[in-house]
mmCIF file of C-alpha atoms and ligand atoms in Angstrom:
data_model
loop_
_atom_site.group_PDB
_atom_site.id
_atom_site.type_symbol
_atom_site.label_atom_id
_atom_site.label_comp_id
_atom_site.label_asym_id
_atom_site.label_seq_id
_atom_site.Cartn_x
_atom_site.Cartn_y
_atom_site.Cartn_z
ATOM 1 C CA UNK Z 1 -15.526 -23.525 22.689
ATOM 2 C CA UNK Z 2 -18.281 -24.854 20.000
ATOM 3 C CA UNK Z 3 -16.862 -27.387 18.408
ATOM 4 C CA UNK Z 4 -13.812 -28.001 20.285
ATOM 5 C CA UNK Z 5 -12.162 -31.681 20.898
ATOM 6 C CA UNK Z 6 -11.153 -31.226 24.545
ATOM 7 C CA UNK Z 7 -12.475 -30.834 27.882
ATOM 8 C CA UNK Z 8 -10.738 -30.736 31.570
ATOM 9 C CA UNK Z 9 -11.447 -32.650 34.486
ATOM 10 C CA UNK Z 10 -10.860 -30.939 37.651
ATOM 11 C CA UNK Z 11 -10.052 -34.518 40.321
ATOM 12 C CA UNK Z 12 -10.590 -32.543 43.924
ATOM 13 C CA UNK Z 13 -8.033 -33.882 46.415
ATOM 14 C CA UNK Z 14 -6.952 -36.983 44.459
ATOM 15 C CA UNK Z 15 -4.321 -38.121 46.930
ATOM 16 C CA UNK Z 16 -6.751 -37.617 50.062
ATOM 17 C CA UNK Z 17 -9.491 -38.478 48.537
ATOM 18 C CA UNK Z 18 -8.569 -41.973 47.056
ATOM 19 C CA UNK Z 19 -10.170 -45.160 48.473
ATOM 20 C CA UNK Z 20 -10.180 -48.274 46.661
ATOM 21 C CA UNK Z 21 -8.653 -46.987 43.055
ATOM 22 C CA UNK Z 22 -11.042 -44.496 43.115
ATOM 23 C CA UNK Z 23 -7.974 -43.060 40.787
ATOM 24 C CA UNK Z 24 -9.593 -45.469 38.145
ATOM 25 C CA UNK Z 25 -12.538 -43.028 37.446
ATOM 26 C CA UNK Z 26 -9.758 -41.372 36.449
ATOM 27 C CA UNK Z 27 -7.983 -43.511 34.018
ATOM 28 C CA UNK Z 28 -11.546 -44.816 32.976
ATOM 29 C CA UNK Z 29 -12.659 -41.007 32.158
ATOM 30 C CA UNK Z 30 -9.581 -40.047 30.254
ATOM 31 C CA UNK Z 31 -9.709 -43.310 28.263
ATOM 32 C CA UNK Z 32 -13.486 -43.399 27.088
ATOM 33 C CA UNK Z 33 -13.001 -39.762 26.355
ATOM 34 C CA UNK Z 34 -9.944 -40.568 23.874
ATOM 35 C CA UNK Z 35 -11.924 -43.616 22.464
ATOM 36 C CA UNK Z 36 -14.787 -41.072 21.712
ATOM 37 C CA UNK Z 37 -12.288 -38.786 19.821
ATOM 38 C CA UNK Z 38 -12.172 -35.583 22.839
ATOM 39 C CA UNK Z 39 -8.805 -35.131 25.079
ATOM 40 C CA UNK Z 40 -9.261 -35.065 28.439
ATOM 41 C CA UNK Z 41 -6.780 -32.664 30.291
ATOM 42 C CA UNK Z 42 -7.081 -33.701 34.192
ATOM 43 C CA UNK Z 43 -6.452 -30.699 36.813
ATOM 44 C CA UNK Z 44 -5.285 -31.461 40.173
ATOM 45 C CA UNK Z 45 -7.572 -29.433 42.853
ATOM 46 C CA UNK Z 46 -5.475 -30.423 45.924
ATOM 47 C CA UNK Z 47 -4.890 -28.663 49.226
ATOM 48 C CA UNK Z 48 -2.153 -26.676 47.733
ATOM 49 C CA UNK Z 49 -4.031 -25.766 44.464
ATOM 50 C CA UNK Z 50 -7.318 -25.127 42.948
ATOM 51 C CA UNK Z 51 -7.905 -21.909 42.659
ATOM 52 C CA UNK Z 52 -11.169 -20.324 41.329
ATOM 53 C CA UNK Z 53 -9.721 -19.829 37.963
ATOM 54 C CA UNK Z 54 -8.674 -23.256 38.120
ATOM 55 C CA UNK Z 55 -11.388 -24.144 39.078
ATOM 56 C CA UNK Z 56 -13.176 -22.173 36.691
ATOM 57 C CA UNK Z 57 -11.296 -23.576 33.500
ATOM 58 C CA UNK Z 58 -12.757 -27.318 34.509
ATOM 59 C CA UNK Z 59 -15.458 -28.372 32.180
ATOM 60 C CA UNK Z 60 -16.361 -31.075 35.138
ATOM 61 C CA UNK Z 61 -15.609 -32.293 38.307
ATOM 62 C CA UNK Z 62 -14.477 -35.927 40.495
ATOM 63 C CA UNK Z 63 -14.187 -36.397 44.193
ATOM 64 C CA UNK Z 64 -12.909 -39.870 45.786
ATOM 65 C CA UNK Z 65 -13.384 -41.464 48.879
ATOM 66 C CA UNK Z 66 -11.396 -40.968 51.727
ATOM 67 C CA UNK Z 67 -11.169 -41.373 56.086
ATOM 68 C CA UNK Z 68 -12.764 -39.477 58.130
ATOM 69 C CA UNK Z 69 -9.686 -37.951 59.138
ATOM 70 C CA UNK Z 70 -8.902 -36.988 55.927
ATOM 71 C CA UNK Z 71 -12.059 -35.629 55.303
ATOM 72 C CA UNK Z 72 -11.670 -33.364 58.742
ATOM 73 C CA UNK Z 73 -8.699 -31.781 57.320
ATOM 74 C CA UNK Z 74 -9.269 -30.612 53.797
ATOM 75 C CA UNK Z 75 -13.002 -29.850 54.719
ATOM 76 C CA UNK Z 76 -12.459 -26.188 55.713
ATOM 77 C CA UNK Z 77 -10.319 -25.857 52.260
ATOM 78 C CA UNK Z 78 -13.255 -27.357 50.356
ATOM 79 C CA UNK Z 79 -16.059 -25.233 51.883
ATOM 80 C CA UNK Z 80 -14.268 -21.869 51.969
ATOM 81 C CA UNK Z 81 -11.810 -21.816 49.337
ATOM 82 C CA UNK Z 82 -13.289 -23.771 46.592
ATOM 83 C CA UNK Z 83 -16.835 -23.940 47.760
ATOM 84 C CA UNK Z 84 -18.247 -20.904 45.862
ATOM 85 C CA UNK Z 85 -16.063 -21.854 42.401
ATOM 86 C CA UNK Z 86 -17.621 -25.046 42.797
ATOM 87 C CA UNK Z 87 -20.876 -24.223 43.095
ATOM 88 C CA UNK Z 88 -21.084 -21.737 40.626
ATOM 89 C CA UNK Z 89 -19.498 -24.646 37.690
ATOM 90 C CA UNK Z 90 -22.068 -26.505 39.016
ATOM 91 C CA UNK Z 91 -25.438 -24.810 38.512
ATOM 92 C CA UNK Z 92 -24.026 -23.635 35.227
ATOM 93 C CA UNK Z 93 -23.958 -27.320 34.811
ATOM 94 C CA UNK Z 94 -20.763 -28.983 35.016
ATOM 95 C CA UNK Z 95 -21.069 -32.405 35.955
ATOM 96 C CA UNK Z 96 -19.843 -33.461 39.637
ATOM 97 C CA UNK Z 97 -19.547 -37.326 40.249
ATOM 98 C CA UNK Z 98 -18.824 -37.745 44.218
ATOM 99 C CA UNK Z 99 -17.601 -40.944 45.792
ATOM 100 C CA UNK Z 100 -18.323 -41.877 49.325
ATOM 101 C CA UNK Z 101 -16.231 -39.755 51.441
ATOM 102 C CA UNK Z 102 -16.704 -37.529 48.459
ATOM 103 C CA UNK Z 103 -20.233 -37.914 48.178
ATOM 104 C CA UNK Z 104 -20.971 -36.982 52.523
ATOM 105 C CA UNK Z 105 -18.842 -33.670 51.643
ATOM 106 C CA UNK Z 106 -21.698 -32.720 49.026
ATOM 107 C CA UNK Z 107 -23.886 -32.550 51.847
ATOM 108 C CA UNK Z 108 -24.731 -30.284 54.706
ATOM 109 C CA UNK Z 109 -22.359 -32.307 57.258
ATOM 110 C CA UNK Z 110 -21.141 -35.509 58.549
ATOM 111 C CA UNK Z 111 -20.915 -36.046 62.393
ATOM 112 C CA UNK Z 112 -17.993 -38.718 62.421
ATOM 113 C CA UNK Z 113 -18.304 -41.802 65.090
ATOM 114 C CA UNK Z 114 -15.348 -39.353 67.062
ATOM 115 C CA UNK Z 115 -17.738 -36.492 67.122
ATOM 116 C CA UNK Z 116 -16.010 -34.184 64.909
ATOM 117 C CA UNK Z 117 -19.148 -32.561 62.996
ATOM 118 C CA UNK Z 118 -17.585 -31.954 59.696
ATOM 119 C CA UNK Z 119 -19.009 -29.065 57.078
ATOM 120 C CA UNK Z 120 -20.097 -30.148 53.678
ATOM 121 C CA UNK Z 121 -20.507 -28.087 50.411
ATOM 122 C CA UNK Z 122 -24.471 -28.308 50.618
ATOM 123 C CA UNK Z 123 -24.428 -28.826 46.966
ATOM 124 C CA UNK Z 124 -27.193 -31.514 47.906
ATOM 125 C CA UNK Z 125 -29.559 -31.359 50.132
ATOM 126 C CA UNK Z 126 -28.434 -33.939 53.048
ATOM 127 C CA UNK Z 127 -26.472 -35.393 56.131
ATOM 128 C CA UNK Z 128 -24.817 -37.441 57.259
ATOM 129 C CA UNK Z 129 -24.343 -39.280 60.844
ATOM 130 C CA UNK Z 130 -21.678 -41.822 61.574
ATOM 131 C CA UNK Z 131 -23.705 -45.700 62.226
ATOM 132 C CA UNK Z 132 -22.721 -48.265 64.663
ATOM 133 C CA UNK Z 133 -21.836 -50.865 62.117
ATOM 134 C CA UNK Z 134 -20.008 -50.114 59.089
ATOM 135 C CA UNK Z 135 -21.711 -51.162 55.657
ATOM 136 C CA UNK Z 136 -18.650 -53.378 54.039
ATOM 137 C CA UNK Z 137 -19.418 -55.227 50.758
ATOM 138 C CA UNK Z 138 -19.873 -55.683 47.444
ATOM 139 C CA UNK Z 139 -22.954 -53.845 46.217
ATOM 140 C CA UNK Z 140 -25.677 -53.975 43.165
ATOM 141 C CA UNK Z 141 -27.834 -50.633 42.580
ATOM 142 C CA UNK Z 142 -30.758 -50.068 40.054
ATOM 143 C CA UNK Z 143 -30.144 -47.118 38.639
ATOM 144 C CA UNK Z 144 -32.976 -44.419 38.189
ATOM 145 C CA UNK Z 145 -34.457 -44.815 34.736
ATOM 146 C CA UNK Z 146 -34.679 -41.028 34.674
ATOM 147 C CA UNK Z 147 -30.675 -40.972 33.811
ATOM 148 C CA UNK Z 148 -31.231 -42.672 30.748
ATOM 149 C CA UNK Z 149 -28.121 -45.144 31.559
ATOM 150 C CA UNK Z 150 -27.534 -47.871 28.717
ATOM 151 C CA UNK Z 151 -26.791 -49.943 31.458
ATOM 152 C CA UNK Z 152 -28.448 -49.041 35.025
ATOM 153 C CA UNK Z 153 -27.371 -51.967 36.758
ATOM 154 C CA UNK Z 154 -24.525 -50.434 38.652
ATOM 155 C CA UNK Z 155 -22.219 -52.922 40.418
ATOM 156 C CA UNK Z 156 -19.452 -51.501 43.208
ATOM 157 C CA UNK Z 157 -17.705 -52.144 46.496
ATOM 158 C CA UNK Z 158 -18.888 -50.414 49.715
ATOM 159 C CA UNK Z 159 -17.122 -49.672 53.038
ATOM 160 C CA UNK Z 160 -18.608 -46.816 55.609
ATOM 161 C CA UNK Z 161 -19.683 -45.766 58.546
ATOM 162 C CA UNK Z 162 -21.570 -42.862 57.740
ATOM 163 C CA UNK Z 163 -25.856 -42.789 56.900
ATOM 164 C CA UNK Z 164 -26.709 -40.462 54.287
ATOM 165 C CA UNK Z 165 -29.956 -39.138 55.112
ATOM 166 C CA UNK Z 166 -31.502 -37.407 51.850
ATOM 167 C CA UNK Z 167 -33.928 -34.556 52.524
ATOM 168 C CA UNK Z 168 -37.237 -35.087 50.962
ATOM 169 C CA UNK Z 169 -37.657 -34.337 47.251
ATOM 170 C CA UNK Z 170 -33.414 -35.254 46.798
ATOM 171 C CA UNK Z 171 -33.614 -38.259 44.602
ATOM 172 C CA UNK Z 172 -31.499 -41.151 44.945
ATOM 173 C CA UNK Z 173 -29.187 -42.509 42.322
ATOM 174 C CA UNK Z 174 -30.735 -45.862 42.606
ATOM 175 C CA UNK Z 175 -31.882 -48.564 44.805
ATOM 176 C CA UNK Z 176 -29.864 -51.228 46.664
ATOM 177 C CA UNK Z 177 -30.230 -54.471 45.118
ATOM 178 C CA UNK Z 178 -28.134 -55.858 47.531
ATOM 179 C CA UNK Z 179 -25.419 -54.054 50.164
ATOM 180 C CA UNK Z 180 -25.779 -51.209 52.516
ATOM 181 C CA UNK Z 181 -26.737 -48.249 50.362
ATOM 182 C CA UNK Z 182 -27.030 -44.828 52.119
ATOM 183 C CA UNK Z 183 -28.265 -45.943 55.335
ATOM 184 C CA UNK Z 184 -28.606 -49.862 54.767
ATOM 185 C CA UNK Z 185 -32.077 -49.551 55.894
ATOM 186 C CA UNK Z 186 -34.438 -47.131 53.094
ATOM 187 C CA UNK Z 187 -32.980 -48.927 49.922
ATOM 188 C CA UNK Z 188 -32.090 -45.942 48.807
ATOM 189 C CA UNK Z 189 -28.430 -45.608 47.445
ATOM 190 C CA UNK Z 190 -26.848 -42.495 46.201
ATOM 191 C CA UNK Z 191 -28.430 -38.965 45.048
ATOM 192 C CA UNK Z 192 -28.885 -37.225 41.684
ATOM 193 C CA UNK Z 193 -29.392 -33.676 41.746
ATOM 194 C CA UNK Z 194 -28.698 -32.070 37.884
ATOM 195 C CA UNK Z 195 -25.405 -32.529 37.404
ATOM 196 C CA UNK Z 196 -24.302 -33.906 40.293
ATOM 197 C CA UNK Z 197 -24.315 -37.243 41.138
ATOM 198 C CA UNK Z 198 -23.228 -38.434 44.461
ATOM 199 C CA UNK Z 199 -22.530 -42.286 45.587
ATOM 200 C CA UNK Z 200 -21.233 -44.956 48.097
ATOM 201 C CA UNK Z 201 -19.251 -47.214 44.858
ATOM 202 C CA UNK Z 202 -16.162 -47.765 44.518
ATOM 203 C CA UNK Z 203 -14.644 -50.449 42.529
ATOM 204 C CA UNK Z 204 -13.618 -48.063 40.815
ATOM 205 C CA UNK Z 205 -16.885 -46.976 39.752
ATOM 206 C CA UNK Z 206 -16.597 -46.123 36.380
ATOM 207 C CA UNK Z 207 -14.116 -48.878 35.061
ATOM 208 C CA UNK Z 208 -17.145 -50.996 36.201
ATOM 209 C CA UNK Z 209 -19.674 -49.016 34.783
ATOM 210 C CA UNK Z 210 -19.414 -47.758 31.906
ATOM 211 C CA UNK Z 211 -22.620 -45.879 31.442
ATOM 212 C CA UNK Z 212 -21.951 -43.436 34.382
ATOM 213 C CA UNK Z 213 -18.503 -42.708 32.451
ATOM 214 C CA UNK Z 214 -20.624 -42.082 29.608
ATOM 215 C CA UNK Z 215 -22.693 -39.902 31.734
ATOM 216 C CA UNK Z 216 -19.950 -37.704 32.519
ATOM 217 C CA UNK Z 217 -18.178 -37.226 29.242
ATOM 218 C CA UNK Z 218 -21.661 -36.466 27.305
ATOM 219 C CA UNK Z 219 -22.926 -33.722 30.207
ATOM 220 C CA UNK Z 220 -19.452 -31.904 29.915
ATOM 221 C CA UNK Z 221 -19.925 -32.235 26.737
ATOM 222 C CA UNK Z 222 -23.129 -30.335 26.550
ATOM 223 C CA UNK Z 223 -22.101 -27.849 28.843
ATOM 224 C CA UNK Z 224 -19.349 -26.761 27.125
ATOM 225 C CA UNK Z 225 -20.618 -26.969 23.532
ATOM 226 C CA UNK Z 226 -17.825 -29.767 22.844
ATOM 227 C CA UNK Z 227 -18.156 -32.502 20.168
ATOM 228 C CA UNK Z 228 -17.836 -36.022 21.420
ATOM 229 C CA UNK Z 229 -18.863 -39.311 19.483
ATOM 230 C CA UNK Z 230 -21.915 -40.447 21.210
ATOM 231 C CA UNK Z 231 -22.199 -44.120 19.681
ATOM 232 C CA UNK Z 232 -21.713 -47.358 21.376
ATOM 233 C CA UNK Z 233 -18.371 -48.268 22.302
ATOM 234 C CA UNK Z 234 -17.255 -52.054 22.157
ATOM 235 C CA UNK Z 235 -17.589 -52.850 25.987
ATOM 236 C CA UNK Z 236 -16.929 -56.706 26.321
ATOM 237 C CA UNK Z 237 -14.273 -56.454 28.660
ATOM 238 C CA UNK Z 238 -16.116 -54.338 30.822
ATOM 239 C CA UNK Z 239 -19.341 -56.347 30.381
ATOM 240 C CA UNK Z 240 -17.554 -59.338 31.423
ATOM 241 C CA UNK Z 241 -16.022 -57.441 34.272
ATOM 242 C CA UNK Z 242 -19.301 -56.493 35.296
ATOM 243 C CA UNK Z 243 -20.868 -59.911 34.976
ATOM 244 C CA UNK Z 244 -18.558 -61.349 37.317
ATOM 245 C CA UNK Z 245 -19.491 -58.583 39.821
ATOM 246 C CA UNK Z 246 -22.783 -58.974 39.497
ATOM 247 C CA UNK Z 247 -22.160 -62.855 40.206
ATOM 248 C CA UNK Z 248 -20.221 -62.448 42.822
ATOM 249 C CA UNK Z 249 -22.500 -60.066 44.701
ATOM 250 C CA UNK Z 250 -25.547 -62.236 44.232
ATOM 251 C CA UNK Z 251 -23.714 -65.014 45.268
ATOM 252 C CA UNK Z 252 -22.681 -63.305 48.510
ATOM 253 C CA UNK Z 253 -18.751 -65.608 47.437
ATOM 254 C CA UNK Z 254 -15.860 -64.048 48.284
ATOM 255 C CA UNK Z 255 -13.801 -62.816 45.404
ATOM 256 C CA UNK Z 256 -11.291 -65.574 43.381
ATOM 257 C CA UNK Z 257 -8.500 -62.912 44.726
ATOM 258 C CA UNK Z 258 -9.671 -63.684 48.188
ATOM 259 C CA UNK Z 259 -9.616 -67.125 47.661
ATOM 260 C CA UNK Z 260 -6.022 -66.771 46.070
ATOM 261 C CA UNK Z 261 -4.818 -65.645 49.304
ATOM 262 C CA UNK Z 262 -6.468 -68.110 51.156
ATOM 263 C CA UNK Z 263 -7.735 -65.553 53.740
ATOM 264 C CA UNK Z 264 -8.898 -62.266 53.813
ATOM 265 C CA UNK Z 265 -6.402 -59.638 53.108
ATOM 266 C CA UNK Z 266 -5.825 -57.446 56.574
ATOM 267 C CA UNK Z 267 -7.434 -53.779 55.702
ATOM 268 C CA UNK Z 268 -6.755 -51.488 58.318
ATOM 269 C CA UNK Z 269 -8.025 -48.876 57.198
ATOM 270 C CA UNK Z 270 -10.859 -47.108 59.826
ATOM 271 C CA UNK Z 271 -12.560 -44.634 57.857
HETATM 272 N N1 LIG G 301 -15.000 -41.951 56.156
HETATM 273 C C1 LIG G 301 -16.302 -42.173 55.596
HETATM 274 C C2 LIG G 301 -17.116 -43.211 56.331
HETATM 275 O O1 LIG G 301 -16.564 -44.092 56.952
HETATM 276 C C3 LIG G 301 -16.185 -42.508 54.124
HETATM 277 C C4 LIG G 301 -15.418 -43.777 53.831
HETATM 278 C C5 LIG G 301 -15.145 -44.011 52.371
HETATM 279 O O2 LIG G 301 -14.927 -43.074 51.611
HETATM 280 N N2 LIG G 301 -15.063 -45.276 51.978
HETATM 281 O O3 LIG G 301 -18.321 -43.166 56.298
#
């Protein structure tokens, strides 16, 4: 593959798992990839596909949020079916970027506020236990310098019940600047283990942040021996984007869009 102008991205149950436009990491992969001269072929790893040789063929990995119902059902397919693929891509490297629901299925289990004790991959060393209060908000994270992020000021949306409890020695992704973060009490927000990074944002994520799209692309990249232009790309629209976020957040203000509809749009969503 040295030398090659294309890598695949293997989305894992993107109409379960798909809070928020979490489909935008998507969209926001497949376009910074183009922009940085590689093609990005995206695989669908649903409950009706992803195979190991699927599986296999993926230079990288996504996972979206979802509800904890959701998350009950395509566990057992996740663990057993594609568990061992999975884990295999990933310790020869292949990045994984988890979202949320995503991101509690990395880990060794999450014991929903029903009860249901749901099994995780253990890709990182963790668990998770439903709270009494949700953690709903816009969020800010300082990203861990050790990621070497050209811009570690992440800026998302949060909405869950679970509390990520990292084991010690897991690093976070970051710390809360403001928002929840994995427990809304350690200020500790996310996890980084290799290539796997695992997170509470959406917004989408990348969209919003740039950096961690950047962090994808160039560690599939390496994996895979692929060439991919590594120089600054013009981000003004996202910087403005972000700025806004950022602004909002620290202002605690509801978004213009809320203001447009003069009330808070109804979510029903539970999970
Ligand atoms: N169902 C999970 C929770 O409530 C995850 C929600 C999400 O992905 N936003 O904790």
């Amino acid at each position: 593959m040295t030398g090659s102008r294309s890598l695949r991205l293997g989305v894992l149950y993107p109409r379960e798992m798909n809070l928020y436009g979490d489909r935008g990491n998507v969209l926001a992969l497949v376009r910074r990839a183009a922009l940085r001269g590689v093609e990005l072929e995206v695989t669908t790893l649903g409950l009706d596909g992803g195979d190991p040789e699927e599986i296999q063929s993926c230079s990288g990995f996504l996972i979206g949020g979802g509800q904890d119902l959701d998350q009950l059902a395509l566990a057992h397919d996740l663990v057993t079916r594609k568990g061992p693929a999975l884990r295999e891509q990933v310790s020869s490297g292949a990045p994984l970027l988890a979202v949320c629901a995503g991101y509690q299925l990395l880990g060794d289990h999450y014991r929903t506020a029903a009860g249901d004790l749901i099994p995780g991959l253990g890709i990182l060393p963790m668990r998770t236990e439903a709270g009494r209060r949700r953690l709903v908000g816009n969020i800010l994270v300082a990203a861990s310098p050790g990621l070497g992020l050209a811009n570690p000021l992440l800026v998302g949306f949060e909405n869950h019940s679970g509390r990520t409890i990292l084991d010690p020695g897991l690093p976070p992704l970051g710390r809360v600047v403001r928002g929840g973060g994995n427990d809304g009490d350690s200020g500790a927000e996310g996890a980084v283990l290799g290539p796997v990074i695992g997170t509470y944002l959406h917004g989408p994520l990348l969209p919003k942040n740039p950096a961690l799209a950047d962090w994808w692309l160039f560690t599939a990249a390496d994996r895979t021996g692929t060439t991919i232009e590594r120089s600054q790309l013009d981000d003004t629209a996202e910087e403005a984007a972000r700025r806004e976020a950022i602004r909002i957040t620290l202002s605690g203000s509801r978004s213009r869009g809320y203001r447009l509809l003069g009330r808070r749009p109804r979510i029903r969503r539970t999970g």
